[in-house]
Every structure is written in C-alpha cells, then in structure tokens.
XYZ file of C-alpha atoms in Angstrom:
455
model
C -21.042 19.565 1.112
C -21.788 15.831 0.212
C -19.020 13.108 2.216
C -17.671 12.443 -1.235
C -17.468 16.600 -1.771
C -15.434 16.929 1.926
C -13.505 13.580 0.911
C -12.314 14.809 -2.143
C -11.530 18.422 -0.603
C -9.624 16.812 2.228
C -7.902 14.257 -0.206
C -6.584 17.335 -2.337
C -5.249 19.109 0.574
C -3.432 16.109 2.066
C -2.352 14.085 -0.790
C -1.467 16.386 -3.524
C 2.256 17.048 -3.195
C 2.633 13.496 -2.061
C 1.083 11.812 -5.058
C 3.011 14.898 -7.258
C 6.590 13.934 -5.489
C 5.904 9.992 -5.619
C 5.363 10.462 -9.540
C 8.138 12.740 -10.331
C 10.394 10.504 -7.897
C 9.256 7.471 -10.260
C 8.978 8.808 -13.981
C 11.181 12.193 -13.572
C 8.583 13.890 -15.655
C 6.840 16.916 -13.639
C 4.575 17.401 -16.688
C 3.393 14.189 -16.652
C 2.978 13.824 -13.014
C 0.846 17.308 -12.855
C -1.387 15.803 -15.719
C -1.631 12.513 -13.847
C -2.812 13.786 -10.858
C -5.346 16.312 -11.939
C -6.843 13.266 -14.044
C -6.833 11.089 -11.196
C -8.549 13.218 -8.884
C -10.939 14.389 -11.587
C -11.620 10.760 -12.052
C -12.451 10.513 -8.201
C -15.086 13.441 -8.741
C -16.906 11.087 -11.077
C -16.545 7.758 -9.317
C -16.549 8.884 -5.424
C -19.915 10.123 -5.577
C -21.568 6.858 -7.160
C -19.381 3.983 -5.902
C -18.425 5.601 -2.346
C -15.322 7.081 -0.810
C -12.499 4.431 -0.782
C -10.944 3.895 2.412
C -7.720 4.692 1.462
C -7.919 7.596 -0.534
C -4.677 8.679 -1.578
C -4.059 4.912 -2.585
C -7.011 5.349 -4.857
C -5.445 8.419 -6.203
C -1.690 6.730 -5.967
C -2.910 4.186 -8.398
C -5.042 6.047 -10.638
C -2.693 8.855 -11.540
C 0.265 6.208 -11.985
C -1.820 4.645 -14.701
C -2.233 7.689 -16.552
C 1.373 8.177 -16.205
C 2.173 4.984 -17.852
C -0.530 4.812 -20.353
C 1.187 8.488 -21.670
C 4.647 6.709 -21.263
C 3.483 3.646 -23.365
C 1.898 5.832 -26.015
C 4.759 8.182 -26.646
C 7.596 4.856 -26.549
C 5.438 2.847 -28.996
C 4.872 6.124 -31.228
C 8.693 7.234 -31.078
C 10.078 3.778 -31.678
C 7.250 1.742 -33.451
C 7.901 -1.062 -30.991
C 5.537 -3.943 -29.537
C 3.503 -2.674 -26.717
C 4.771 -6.222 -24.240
C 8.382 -5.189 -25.016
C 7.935 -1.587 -24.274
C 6.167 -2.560 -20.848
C 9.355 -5.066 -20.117
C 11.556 -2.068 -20.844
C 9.808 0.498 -18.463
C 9.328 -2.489 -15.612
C 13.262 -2.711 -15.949
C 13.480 1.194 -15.852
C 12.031 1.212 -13.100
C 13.391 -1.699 -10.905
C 16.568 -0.462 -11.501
C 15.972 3.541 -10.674
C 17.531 4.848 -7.495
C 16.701 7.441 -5.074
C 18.915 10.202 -5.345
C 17.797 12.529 -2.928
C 17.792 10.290 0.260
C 19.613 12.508 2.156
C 16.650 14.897 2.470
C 14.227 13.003 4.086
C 11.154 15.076 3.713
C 8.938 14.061 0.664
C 7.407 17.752 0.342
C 10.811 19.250 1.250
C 12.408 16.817 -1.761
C 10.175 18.097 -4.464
C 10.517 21.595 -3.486
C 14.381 21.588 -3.850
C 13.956 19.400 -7.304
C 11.385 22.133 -8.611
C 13.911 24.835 -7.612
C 16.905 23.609 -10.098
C 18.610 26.848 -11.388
C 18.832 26.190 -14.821
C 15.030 27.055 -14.238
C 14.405 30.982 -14.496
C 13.778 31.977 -10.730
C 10.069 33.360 -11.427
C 9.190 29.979 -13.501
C 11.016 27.766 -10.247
C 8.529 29.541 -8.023
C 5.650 29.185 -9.682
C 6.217 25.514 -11.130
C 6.669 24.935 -7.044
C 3.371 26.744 -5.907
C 1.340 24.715 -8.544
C 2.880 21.057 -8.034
C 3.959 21.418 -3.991
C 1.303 23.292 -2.804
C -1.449 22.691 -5.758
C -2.609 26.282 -6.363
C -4.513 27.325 -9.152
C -3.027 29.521 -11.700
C -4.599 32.209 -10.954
C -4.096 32.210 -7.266
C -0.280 32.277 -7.872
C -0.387 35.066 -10.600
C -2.561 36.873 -7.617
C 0.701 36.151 -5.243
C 3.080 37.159 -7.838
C 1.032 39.940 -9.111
C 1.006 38.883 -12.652
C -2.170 38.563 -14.534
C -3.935 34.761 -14.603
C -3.579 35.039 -18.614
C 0.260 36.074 -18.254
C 0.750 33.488 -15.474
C -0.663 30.478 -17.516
C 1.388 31.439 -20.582
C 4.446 31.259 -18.344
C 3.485 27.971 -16.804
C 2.858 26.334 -20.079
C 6.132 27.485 -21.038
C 7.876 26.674 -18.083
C 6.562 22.639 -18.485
C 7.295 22.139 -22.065
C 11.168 23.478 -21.275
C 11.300 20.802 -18.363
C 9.828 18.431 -20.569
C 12.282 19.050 -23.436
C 15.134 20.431 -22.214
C 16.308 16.617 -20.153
C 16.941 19.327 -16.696
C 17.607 16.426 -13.874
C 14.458 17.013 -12.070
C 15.807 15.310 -8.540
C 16.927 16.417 -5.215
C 20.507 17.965 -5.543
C 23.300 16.607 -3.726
C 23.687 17.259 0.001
C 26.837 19.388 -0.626
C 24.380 21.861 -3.007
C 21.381 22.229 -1.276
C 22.412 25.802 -0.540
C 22.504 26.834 -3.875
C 19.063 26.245 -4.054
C 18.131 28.144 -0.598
C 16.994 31.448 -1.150
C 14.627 30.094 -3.660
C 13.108 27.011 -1.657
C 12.988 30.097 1.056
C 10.559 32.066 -1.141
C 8.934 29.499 -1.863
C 7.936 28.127 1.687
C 7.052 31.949 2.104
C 4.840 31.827 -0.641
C 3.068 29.142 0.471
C 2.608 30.617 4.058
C 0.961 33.308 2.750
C -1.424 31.962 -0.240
C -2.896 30.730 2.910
C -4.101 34.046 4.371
C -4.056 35.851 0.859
C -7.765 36.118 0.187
C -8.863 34.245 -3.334
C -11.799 33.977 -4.395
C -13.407 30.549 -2.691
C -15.351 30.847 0.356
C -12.797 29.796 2.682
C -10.992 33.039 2.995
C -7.788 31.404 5.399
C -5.806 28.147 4.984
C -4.432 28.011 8.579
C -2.994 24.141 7.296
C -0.931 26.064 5.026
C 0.593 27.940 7.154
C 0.973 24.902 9.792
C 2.960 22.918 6.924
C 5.160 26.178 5.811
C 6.410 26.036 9.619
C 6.835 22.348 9.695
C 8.593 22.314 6.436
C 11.234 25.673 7.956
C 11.625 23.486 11.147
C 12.612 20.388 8.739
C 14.831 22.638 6.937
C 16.756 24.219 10.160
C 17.546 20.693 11.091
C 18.779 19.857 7.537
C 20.938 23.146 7.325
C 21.462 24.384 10.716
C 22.550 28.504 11.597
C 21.303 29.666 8.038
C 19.823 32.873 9.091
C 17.846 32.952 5.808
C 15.592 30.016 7.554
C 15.913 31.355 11.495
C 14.737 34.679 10.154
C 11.861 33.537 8.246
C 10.969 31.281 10.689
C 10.857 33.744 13.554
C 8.738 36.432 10.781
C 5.939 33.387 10.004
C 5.702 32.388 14.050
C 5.111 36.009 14.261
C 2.405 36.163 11.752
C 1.160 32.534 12.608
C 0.354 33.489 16.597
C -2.590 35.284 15.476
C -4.743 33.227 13.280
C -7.443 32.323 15.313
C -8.441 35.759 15.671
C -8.376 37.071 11.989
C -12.255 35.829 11.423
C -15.070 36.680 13.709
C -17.353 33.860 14.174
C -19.427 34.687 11.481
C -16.705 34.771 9.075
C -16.107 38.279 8.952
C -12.614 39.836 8.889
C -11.326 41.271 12.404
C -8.819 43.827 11.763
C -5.788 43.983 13.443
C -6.681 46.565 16.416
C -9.927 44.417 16.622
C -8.362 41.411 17.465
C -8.315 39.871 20.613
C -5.076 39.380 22.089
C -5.284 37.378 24.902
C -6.109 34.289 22.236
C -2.647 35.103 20.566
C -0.593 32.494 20.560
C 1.867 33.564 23.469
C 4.459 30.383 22.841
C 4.927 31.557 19.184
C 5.253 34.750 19.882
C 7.573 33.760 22.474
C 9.793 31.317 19.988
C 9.558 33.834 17.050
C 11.207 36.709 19.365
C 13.811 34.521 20.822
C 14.841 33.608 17.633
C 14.959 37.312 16.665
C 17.383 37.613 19.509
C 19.565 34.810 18.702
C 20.264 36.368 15.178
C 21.156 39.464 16.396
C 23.280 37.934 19.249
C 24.962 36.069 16.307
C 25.419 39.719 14.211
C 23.160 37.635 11.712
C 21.687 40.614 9.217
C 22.644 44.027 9.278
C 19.651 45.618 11.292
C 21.680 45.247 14.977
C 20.551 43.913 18.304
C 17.229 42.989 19.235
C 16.864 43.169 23.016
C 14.368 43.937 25.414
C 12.643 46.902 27.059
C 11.096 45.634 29.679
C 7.586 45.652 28.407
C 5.881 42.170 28.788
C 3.233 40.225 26.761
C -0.039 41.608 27.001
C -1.679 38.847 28.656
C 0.437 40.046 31.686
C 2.447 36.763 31.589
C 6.149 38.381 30.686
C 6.262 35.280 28.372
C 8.046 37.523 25.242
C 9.550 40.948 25.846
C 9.217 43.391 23.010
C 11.996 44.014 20.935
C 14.367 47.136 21.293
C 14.128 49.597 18.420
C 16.999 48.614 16.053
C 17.196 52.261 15.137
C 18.907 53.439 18.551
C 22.263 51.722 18.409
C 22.742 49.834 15.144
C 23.165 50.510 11.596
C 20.327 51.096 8.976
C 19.543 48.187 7.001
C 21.482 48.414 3.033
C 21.965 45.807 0.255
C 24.547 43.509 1.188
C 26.734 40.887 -0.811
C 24.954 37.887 -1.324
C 21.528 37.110 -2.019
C 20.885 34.719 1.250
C 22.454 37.834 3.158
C 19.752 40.307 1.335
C 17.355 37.949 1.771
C 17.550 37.020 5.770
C 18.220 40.794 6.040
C 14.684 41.322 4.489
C 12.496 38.351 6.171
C 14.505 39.558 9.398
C 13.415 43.458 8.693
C 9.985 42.094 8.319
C 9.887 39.749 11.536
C 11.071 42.843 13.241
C 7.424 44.804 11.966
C 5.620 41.110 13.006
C 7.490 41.446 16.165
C 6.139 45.190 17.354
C 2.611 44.341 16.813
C 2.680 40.759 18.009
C 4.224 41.966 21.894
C 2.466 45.815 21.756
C 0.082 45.534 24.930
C -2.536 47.255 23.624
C -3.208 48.586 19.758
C -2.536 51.680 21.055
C 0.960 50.801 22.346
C 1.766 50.019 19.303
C 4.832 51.684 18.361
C 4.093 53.159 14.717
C 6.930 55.588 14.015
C 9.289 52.223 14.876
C 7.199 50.044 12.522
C 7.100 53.375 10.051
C 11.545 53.230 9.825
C 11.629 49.694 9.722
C 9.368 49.942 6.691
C 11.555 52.439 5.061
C 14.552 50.303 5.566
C 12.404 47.582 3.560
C 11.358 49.503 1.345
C 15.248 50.431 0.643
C 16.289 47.347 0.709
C 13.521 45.766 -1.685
C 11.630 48.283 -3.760
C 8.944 47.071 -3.514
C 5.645 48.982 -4.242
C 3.901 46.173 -1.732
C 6.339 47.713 1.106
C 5.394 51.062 0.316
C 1.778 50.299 0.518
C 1.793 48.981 4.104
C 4.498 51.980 4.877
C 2.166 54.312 3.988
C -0.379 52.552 6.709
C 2.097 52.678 9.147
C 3.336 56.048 8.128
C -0.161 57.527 8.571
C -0.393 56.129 12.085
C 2.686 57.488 13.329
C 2.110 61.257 12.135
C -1.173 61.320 10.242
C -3.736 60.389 7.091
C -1.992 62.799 5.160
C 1.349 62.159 5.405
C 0.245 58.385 4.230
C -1.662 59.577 1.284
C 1.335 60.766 0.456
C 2.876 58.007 0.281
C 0.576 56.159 -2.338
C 1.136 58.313 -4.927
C 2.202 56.250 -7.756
C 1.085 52.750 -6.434
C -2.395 52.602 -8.549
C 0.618 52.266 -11.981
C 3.008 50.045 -9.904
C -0.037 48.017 -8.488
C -2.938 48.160 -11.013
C -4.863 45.554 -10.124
C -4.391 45.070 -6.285
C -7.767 46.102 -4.454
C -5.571 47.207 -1.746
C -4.206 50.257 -3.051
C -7.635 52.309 -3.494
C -8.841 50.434 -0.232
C -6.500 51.889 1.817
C -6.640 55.027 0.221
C -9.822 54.911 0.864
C -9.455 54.433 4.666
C -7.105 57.230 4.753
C -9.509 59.473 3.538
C -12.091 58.174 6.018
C -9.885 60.083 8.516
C -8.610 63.147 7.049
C -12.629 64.020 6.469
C -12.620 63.746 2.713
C -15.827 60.845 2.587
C -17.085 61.637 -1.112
C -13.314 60.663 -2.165
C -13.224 58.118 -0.099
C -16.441 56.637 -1.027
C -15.053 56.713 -4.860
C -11.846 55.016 -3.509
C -13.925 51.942 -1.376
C -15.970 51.728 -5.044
C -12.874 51.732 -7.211
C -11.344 48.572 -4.210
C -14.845 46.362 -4.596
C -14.467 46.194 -8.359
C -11.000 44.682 -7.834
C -11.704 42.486 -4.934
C -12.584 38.461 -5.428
C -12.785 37.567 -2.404
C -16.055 37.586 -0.962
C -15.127 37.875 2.400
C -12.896 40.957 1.612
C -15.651 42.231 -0.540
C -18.441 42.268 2.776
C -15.817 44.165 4.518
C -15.431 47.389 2.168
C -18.996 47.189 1.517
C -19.219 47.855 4.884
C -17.034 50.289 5.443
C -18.679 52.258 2.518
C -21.880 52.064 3.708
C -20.544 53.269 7.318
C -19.879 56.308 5.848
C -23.654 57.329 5.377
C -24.032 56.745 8.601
C-alpha cells in the first residue's frame, strides 16, 4: 500500500463515526451526513495521493464533508423557498449559533450517535443496520452478511430506512437521561454487532478487525458507567471478554486460520478471561438471568496460574433457561447463556478438557430461548463432540432452507462427515461451502481440508 493508501485506510477506521456524529450533531440530517462523508473521503482518494497526506486528517475530512453538507443545505433552501443565496447563508449561520446539545449527558461521541440511531419509532432491523453503516461504517453488504439478508435486500432496506428519517422529521438526538433504557437492548445488539463484524470473515484481505472488537469493549465499559447493574451490559460484557482473550491466536503467522483446539493457550489473554468470569459470577451472585449460579470447581487456568476458575455447570442446581418477561431480561439471559459457552472453552485446560456435553445443554437452552438456526448450527458442533458425528448430522437437518447462503452449514457438515468415514459426501459438502465462501482466508482453509482428504 502507498502512505496515502494506509492514510486513508487508517483515517476511515478512526474518523468515521466521529466525522458521522459531528455532522448529525450539527445538521440533524443522518442522510446528509452519510453522503457527506463518503464524498469527503472519496475526495481525499483523489487529492491525498497528488498533493500529500494532510497532517491532520480528520480535519481535512471535518471540513470537506461539512461543505458538502451545506452546499446540499443551500441548494434544497434556495430551491424550496426561491430565496437569495446571502440570506439563506445568514439564516443557517443563525441556525446554527443558536443549536444546543441535547445529549450532553452522554458523554461519549460514538456512544451518542449509537443511542440517536436507535430511536424506536425506527423499525428495530432498520435501527440496527442504519447504526452498523453510520457508527461503525460497514458496507452494505457486510451487514446483510451479519444479518443474513441478501446485499440486494439489505440496500433496498437501507435506502428505505434514510428517506423515512429524512422525511418523516424523527428527532435524530441523544434521548434524555431518564430514557436511555428504552433504547438498551437495541444499542446492546448493536455494540454486539459490531464486536463481531470484526471477526466475521468478509471478503477483504484482512480477515479480523481486532480494533473493532477493542472499541465494542470500550464502548460496554462506557456504558456500565453510564447505567450501572444492567445485566444486559455485565452479561455481554463478560461473553465479548470471553471471546476477546483469544484473538491473537485465531491467525497463524502466515495468515491462516488456527482453529480452536489449535490454538495456543498460554497466549490467551488470562486477565480477560479472568474479568469476563468474575463478572459471570457477580450476575449469578445477584440472581441476574435465569440460568443459576456460576461458581467454581476447582480447576485453574491452563497456564497453571489459578488466575480464573472454570465455571460450575449451571445444569446441577439451577433452573433451565425459558423466555422471561421483558426483552432486557431475554436478552441478558441470552448474551449470559452464551458467555457461559465462551466461558467453558476459554478456562478448559486442555481442548480435550473441554467439557462438550455442558457446552452441548447450554446450547439447547439457547437454542430454546432464541430459535435460532445459527444456535443450532454450532449445537450440532458441540453436540457431535459430546456423543458423536452422527448425532450432529442430525442436528443440521433443515439448516441448508433456514440458512441458504451461509458457507457454514455444508462446511461443517462437511467436517462431520470427515469423521463418521463418509469422504465422497464430505468432499461434495467442502465443494458445496467454497462456492459460498468470500472470504479468502476462509476459502484456503476448506480448500485444504478437501484436499486432505486425498491424502
């Protein structure tokens, strides 16, 4: 890459949200704002390169998108009301000296615009989307890939979702201190969302956004301190610790995936794993969730340190996990069910202390609770660990209708018939995976394991 090609890359991963917040916080027009800053920065792809990377490069970007902002402001004023362009540039320099900031109370500029982009008169699928493309800046078709929704779909949504907020005068601002819960299990899905578009494999050749998941933390931290003892927050935030510890061990150094029994533990990050369980503890102590206690079996961290015990099976003295009043409730119950799963594999020893017939329940309980054909997929993994390939295959009957376009499906399948000795179906199941797969990192991997199997 060329310094203006790593500038630019850098510049869109730092300044993005910021320059999207600082717009909408200004003009109160999302659409806008989005158009502004996609101009601006593919204005920077023309000039950078020629003229040189400015110093201050969001301030470059600041300033251009705010001029596209007002030179769309000035056009539709002038066309609406026929008016002089110097009095409709007095009226909009009044506008603006006199705006306020309504959303001081939450201090956080990225933590502002996701609550604004998260107003319920919004549909709930449109709020999490609008959020993924103008918080975190992914493409369309990396959130239709997160939501499962085709890129074609997912765009027709989006451009539906804009021209309501543009039309429909929806207060896009912070809400009120006294109804920022109302917006919580959304801004939690969200932040979740975000986490994991960053090791959800797309198709670019960086196959894991580690920042992403850095900032997702940050941003739960921000929002414990802003609403304290939600266990929505304390669960996720224990579940992305969990999942967090391990990222420097996901890649070899070539760039290849390491699977999970591959990895090397002892590079784990112990203090996470630590935190995450602790917190795990705490909302059981607190009868947070409806999974029970969470204590400790004496087994310690496999680096032989004892700094995080392994969680007690929540199957031997508390109730089995059912919808309860409330989304927040369903939803801690389910990022708690699913820190739980994190939890087992994070403070197992060795892969094979893993215990798979806890990890298999707790699945089933998630699967109960959410329906979810993604659930069932990774139960059936666990599933066929605990008592066998078959018994998983089993279990993915149905999921090539409920999942048609997710590469996992047929490459697990695949994997599971690997090991019950059936290679010319799995060899047609690791072909049917590649031609799903985009990412080329993914795609190396099954090519792989395909070819293993003439060995």
């Amino acid at each position: 890459m060329t310094p203006s090609d790593t500038a630019l890359a850098d510049a869109w991963r730092d300044h993005w949200s910021r320059l999207i917040g600082l717009l909408i916080g200004q003009f109160a027009r999302p659409d806008l704002a989005e158009d502004a800053v996609s101009d601006a920065f593919e204005s920077a792809a023309r000039h950078w390169p020629e003229d040189g990377v400015p110093t201050n490069t969001g301030a470059w970007l600041l300033t251009a998108a705010r001029r596209r902002v007002l030179d769309r402001l000035r056009s539709e004023a002038v066309q609406r009301r026929k008016e002089p362009l110097m009095v409709v540039d007095d009226e909009m320099r009044a506008a603006a000296a006199a705006a306020v900031d309504p959303g001081a109370h939450v201090a956080d500029e990225q933590l502002r615009l996701i609550f604004a982009c998260c107003h319920p008169a919004i549909a709930p699928d449109d709020r999490v989307a609008l959020t993924l493309r103008f918080v975190v800046g992914l493409t369309t078709a990396e959130i239709g890939r997160l939501l499962l929704v085709q890129e074609s779909t997912m765009a027709a949504r989006m451009t539906r979702a804009k021209k309501r907020l543009a039309s429909s005068g929806i207060p896009f601002a912070t809400p009120a201190a006294a109804r920022l819960d109302e917006r919580l299990d959304v801004v939690a899905t969200v932040v979740y969302l975000a986490f994991t578009s960053g090791y959800h494999p797309g198709e670019g050749a960086v196959p894991l956004r580690v920042d992403l998941g850095d900032e997702a933390i940050r941003l739960l931290r921000v929002l414990d301190d802003l609403l304290p003892d939600r266990a929505v927050i304390r669960s996720l935030l224990a579940l992305l610790l969990l999942q967090h510890s391990r990222r420097d061990t996901r890649l070899d150094p070539a760039g290849a995936l390491v699977l999970l029994p591959d990895q090397d533990r002892s590079r784990w990050h112990r203090d996470e794993i630590a935190e995450g369980v602790a917190l795990l503890e705490s909302l059981a102590a607190s009868g947070s969730g409806s999974t029970g206690a969470t204590g400790s079996d004496a087994r310690s961290a496999p680096d032989g340190r004892g700094a995080a015990s392994r969680p007690a099976s929540p199957l031997a003295d508390a109730p089995r996990a059912t919808p309860t009043s409330g989304h927040q409730t369903r939803l801690a119950t389910e990022y708690r069910l699913q820190a739980l799963i994190a939890a087992e594999h994070a403070t197992a020893p060795t892969s094979a202390d893993t215990r798979w017939s806890v990890i298999a329940d707790l699945y089933a309980q998630l699967e109960a609770l959410t329906g979810s054909p993604v659930v069932r997929l990774a139960r059936a993994v666990a599933v066929s660990e605990a008592s066998g390939p078959e018994a998983g295959l089993q279990l993915l009957e149905g999921l090539d209708d409920a999942l048609p376009r997710h590469h996992r499906v047929p490459a697990v399948r695949a994997e599971l018939l690997t090991r019950a000795g059936h290679r010319t179906a799995a060899a047609d199941a690791y072909r049917a995976a590649l031609s799903l797969v985009t990412n080329p990192t993914e795609r190396t991997h099954l090519q792989a394991r395909l070819a293993a199997l003439d060995d």
